[in-house]
PDB file of C-alpha atoms in Angstrom:
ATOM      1  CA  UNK A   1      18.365  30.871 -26.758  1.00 63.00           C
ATOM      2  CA  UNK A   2      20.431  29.512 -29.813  1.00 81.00           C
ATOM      3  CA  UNK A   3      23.482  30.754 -29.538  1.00 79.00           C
ATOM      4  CA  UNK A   4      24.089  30.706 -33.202  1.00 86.00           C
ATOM      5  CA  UNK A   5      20.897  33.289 -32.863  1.00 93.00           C
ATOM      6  CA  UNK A   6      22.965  35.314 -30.346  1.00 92.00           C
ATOM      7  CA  UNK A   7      25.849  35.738 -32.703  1.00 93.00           C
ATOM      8  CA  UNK A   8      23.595  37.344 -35.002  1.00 94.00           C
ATOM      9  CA  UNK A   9      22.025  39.517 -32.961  1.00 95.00           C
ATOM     10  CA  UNK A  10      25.342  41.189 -31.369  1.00 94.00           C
ATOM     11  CA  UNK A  11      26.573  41.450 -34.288  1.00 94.00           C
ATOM     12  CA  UNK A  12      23.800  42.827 -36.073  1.00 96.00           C
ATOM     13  CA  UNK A  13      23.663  45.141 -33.057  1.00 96.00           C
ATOM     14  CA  UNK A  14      26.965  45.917 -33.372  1.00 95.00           C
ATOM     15  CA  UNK A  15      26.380  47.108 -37.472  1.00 96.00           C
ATOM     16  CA  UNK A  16      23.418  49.045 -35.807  1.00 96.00           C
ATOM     17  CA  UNK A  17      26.002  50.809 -33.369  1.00 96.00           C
ATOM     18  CA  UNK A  18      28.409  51.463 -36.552  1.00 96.00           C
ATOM     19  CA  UNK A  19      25.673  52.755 -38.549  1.00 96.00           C
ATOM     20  CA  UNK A  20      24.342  55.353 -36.009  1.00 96.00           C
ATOM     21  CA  UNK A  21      27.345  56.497 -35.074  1.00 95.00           C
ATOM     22  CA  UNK A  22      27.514  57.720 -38.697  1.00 95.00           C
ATOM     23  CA  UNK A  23      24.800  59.351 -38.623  1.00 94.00           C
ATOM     24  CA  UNK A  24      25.473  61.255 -35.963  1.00 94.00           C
ATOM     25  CA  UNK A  25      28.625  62.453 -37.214  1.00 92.00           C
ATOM     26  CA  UNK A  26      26.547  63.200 -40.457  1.00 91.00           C
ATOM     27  CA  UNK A  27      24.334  65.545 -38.597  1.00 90.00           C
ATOM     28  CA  UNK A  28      27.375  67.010 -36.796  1.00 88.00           C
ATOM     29  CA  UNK A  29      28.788  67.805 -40.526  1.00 88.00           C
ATOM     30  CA  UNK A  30      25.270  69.110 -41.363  1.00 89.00           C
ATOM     31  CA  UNK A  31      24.708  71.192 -38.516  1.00 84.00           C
ATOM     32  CA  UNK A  32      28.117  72.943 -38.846  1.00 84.00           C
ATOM     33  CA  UNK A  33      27.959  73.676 -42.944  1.00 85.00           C
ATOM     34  CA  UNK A  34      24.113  74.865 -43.435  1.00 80.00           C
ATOM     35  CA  UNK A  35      24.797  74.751 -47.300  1.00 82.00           C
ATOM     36  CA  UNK A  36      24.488  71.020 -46.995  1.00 80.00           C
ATOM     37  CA  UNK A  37      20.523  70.899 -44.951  1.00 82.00           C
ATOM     38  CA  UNK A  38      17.611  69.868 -47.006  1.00 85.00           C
ATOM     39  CA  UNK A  39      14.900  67.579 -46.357  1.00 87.00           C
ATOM     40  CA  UNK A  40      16.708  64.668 -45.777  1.00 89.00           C
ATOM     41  CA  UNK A  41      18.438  66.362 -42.371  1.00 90.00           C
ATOM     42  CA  UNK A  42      14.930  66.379 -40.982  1.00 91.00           C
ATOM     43  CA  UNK A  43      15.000  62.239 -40.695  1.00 93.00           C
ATOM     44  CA  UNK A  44      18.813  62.791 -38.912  1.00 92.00           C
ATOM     45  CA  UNK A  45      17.196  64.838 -36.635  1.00 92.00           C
ATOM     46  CA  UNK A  46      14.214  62.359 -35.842  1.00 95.00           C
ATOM     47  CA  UNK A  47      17.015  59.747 -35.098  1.00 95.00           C
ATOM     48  CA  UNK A  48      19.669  62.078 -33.563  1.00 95.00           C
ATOM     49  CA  UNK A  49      17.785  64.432 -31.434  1.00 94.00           C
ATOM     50  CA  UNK A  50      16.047  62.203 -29.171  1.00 94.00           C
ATOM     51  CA  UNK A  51      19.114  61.448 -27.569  1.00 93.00           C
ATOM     52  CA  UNK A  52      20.842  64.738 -27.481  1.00 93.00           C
ATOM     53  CA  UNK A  53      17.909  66.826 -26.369  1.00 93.00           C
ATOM     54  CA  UNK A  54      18.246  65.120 -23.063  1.00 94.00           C
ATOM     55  CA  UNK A  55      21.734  65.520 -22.727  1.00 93.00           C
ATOM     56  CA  UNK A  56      21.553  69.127 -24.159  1.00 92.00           C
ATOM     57  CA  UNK A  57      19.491  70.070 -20.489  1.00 93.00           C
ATOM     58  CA  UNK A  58      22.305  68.423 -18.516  1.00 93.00           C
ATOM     59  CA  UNK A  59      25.536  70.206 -20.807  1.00 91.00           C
ATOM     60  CA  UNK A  60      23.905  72.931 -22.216  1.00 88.00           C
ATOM     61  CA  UNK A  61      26.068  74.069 -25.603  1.00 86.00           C
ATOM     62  CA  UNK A  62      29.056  76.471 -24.622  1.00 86.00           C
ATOM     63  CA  UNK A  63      29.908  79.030 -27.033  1.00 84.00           C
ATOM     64  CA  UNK A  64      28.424  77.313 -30.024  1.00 79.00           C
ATOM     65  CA  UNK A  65      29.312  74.547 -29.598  1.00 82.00           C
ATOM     66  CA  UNK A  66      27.494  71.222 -28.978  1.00 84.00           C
ATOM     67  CA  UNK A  67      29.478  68.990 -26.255  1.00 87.00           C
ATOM     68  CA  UNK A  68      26.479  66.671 -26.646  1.00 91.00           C
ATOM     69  CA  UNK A  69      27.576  65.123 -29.592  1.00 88.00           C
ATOM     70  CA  UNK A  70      30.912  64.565 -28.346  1.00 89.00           C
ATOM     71  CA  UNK A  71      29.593  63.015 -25.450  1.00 93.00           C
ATOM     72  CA  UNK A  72      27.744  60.568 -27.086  1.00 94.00           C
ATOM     73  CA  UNK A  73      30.176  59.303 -29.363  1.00 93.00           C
ATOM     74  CA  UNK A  74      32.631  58.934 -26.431  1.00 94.00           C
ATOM     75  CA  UNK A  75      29.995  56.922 -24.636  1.00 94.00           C
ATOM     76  CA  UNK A  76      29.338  55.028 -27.407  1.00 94.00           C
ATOM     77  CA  UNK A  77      32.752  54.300 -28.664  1.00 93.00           C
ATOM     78  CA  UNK A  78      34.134  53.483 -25.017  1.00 96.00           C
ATOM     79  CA  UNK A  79      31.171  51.756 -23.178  1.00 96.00           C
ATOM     80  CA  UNK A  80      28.914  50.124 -25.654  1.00 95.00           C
ATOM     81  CA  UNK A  81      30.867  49.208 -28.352  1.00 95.00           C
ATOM     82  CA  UNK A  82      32.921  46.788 -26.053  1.00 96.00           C
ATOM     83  CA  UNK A  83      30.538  46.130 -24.505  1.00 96.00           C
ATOM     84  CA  UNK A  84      28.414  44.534 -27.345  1.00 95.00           C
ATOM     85  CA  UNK A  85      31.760  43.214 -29.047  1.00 95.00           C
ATOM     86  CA  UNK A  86      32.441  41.686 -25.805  1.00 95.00           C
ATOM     87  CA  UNK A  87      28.680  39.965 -25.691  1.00 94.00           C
ATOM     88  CA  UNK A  88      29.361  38.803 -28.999  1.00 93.00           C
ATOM     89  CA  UNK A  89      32.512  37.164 -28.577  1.00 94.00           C
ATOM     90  CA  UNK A  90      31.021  35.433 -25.679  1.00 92.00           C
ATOM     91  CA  UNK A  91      28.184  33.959 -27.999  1.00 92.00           C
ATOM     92  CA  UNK A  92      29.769  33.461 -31.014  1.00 92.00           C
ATOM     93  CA  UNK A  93      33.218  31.813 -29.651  1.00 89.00           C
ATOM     94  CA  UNK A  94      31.741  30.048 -26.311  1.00 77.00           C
TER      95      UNK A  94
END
C-alpha cells in the first residue's frame, strides 16, 4: 500500500478517534442534565451504546453512576490513541 495512502488513513482514523470521543463525553453531559435530551440524543445513543451495553454486563453501574464511560475513554485515550498516532508516525515519517 502507498504509504502516502497510509498517512491518510491514520490520521483520518485518528480525527475519527477525536471525534467519538466527543461524543461520548456529549452523551455523558446529556445523560447527567435531562433538560438537555431531545431527538438528537437518540443518534448518540445509536453510536454510544453499542459499546457500553457490553461493558455495562461486565461493570454494572454503582450507585448511579456509569463506570462504563470512564472506562472507555481511559481505553481509548491510553491504548488506541497511541497506538494509531504511533501507526501514523510510522507511515507518514518512514
Amino acid at each position: 500500500m502507498n504509504a502516502g495512502l497510509l498517512c491518510s488513513f491514520y490520521n483520518g482514523l485518528s480525527t475519527v478517534i477525536w471525534i467519538y470521543t466527543l461524543i461520548l463525553l456529549a452523551y455523558a453531559v446529556v445523560s447527567w442534565l435531562p433538560d438537555l435530551r431531545g431527538r438528537w440524543t437518540m443518534y448518540l445513543a445509536m453510536l454510544v451504546e453499542p459499546l457500553l451495553t457490553p461493558l455495562r454486563r461486565i461493570i454494572p453501574p454503582m450507585g448511579g453512576f456509569d463506570l462504563s464511560f470512564l472506562v472507555v475513554i481511559l481505553i481509548i485515550n491510553f491504548v488506541v490513541r497511541p497506538l494509531v498516532a504511533h501507526l501514523a508516525f510510522n507511515a507518514c515519517y518512514f
